[in-house]
mmCIF file with all atom_site columns, C-alpha atoms in Angstrom:
data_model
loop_
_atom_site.group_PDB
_atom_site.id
_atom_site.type_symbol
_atom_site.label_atom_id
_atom_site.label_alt_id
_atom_site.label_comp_id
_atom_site.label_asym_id
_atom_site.label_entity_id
_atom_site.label_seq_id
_atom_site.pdbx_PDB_ins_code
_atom_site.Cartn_x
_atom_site.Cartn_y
_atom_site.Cartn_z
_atom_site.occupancy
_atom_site.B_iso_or_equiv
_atom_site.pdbx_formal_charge
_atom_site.auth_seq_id
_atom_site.auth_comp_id
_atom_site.auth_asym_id
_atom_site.auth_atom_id
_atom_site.pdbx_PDB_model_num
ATOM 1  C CA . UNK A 1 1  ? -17.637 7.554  -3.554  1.00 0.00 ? 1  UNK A CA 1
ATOM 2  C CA . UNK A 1 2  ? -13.944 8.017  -4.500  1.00 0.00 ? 2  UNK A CA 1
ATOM 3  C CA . UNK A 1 3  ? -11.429 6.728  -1.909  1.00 0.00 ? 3  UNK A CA 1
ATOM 4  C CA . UNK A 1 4  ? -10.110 9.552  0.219   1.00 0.00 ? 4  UNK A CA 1
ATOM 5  C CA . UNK A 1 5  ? -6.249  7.922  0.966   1.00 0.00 ? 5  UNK A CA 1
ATOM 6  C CA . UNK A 1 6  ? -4.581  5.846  -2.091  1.00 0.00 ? 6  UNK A CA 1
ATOM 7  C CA . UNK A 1 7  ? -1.801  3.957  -2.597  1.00 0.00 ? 7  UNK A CA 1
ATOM 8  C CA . UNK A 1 8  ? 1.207   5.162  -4.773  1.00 0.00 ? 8  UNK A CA 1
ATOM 9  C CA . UNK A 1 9  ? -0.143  2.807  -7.887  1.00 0.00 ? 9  UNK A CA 1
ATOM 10 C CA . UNK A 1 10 ? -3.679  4.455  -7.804  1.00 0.00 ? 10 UNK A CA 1
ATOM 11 C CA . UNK A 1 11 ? -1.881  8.433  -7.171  1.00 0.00 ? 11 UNK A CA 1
ATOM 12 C CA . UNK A 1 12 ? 0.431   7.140  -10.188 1.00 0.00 ? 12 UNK A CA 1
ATOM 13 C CA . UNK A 1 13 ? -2.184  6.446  -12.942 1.00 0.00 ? 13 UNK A CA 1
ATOM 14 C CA . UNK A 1 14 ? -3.971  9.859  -12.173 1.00 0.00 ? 14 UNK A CA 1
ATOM 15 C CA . UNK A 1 15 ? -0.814  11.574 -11.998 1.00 0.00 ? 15 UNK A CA 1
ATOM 16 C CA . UNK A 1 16 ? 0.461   9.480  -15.392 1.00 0.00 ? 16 UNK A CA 1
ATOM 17 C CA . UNK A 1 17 ? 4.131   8.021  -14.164 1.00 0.00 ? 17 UNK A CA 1
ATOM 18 C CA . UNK A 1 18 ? 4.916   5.377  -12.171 1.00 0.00 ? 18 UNK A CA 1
ATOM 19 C CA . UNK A 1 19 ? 4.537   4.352  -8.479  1.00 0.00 ? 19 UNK A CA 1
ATOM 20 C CA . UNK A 1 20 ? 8.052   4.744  -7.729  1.00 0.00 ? 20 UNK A CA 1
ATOM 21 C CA . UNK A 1 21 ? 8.391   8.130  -9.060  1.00 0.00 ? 21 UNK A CA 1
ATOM 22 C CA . UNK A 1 22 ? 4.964   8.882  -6.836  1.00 0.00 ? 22 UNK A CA 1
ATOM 23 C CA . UNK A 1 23 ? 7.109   6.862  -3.659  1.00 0.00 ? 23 UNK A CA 1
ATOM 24 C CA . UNK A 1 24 ? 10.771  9.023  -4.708  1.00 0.00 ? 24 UNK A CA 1
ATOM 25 C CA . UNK A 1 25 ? 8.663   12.348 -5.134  1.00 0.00 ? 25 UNK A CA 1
ATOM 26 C CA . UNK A 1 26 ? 7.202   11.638 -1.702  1.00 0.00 ? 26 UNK A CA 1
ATOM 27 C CA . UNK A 1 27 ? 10.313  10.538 0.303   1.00 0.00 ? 27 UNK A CA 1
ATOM 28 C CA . UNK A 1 28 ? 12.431  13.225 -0.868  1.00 0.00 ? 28 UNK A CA 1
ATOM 29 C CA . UNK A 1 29 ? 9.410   15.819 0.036   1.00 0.00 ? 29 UNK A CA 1
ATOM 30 C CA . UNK A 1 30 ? 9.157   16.923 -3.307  1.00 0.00 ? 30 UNK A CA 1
ATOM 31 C CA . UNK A 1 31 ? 5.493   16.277 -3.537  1.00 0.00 ? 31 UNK A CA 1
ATOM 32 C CA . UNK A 1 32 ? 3.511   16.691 -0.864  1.00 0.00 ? 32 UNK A CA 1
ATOM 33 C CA . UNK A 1 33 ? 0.786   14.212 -1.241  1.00 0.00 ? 33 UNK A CA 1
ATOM 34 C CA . UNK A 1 34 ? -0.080  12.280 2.000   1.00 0.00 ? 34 UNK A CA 1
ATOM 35 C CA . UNK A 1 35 ? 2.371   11.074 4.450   1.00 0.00 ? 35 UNK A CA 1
ATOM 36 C CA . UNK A 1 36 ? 5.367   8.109  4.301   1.00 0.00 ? 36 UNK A CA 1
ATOM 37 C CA . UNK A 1 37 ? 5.516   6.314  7.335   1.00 0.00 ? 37 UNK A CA 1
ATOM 38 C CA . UNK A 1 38 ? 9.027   4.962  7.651   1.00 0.00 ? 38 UNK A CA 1
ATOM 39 C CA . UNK A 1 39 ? 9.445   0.968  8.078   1.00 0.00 ? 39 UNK A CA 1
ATOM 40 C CA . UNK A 1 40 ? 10.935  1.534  11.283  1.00 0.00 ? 40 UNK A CA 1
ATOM 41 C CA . UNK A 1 41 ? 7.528   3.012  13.028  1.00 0.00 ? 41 UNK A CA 1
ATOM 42 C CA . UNK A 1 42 ? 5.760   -0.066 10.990  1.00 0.00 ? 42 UNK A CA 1
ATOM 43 C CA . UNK A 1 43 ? 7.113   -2.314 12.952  1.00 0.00 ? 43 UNK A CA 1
ATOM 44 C CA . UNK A 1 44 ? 8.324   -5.328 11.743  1.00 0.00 ? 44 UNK A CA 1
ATOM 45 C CA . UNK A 1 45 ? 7.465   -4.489 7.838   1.00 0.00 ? 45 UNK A CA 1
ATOM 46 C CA . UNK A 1 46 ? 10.162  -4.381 4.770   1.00 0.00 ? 46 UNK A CA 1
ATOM 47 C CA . UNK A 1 47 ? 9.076   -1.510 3.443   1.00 0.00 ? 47 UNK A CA 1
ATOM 48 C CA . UNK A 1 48 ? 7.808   2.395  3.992   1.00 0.00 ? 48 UNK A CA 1
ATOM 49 C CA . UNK A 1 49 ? 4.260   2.965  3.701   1.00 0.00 ? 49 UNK A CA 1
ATOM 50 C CA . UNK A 1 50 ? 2.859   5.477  1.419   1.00 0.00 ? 50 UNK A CA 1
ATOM 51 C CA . UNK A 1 51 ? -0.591  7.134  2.524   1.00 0.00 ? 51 UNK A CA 1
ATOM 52 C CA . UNK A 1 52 ? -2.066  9.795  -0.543  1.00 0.00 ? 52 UNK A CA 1
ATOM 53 C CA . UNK A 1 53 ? -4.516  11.686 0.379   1.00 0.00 ? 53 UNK A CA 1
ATOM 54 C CA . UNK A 1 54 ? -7.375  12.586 -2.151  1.00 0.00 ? 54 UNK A CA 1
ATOM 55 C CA . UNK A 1 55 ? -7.512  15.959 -1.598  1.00 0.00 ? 55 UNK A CA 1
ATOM 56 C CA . UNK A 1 56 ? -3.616  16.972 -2.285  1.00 0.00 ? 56 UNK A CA 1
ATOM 57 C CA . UNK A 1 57 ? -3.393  14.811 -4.931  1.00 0.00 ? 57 UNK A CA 1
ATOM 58 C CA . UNK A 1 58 ? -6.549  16.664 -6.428  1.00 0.00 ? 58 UNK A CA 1
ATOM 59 C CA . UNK A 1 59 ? -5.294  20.328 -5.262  1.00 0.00 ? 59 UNK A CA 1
ATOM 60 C CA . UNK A 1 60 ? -1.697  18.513 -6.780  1.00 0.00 ? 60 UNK A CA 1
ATOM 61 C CA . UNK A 1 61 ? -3.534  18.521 -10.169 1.00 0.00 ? 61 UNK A CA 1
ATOM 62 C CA . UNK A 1 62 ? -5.102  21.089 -10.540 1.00 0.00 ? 62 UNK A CA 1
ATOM 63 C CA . UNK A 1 63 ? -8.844  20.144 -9.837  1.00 0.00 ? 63 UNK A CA 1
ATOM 64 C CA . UNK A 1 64 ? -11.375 21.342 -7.329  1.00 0.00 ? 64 UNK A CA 1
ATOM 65 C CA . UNK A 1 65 ? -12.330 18.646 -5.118  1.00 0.00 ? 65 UNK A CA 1
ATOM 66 C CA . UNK A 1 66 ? -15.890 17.550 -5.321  1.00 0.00 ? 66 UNK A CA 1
ATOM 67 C CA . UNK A 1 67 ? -18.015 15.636 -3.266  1.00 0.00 ? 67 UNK A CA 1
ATOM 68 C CA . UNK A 1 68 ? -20.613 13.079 -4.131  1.00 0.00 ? 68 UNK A CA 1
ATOM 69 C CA . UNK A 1 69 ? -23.330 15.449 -4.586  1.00 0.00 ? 69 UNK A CA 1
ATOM 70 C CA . UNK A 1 70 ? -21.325 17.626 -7.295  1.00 0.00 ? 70 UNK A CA 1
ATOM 71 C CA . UNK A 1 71 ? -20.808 14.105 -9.291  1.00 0.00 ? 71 UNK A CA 1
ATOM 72 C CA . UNK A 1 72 ? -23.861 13.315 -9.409  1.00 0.00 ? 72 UNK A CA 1
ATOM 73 C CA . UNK A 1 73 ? -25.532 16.684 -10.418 1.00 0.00 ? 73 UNK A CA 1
ATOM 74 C CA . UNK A 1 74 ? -23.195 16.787 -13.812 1.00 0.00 ? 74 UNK A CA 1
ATOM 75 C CA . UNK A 1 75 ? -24.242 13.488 -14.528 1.00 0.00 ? 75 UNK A CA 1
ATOM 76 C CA . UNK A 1 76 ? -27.853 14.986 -15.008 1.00 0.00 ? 76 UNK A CA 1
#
């Protein structure tokens, strides 16, 4: 079962840039992809956190989204 929210590394390789492009793209709204939660509502954390959501990143690209069932039917 594929993970349903990534982090900006794992978004980057599909995508094929960087994580800080993902992370820029994201903060300046460019991409909508998930939601950045700013340091300040972390708490006491340095940095912004960066939630991708399977599904936009997937719509993002250009694929349908499949479920489990779907995968495992082309693999037969």
């Amino acid at each position: 079962m594929k993970k349903e929210i990534l982090t900006a590394a794992e978004a980057a390789r599909e995508i094929g840039c960087t994580p800080q492009k993902v992370r820029e793209r994201m903060k300046r709204k460019l991409w909508d992809l998930g939601e950045v939660i700013p340091r300040a509502k972390l708490g006491n954390k340095e940095k912004n956190e960066y939630n991708i959501h399977r599904h936009k990143l997937e719509r993002f690209l250009g694929r349908p989204l499949r479920d489990d069932s779907q995968v495992e039917q082309m693999a037969i």
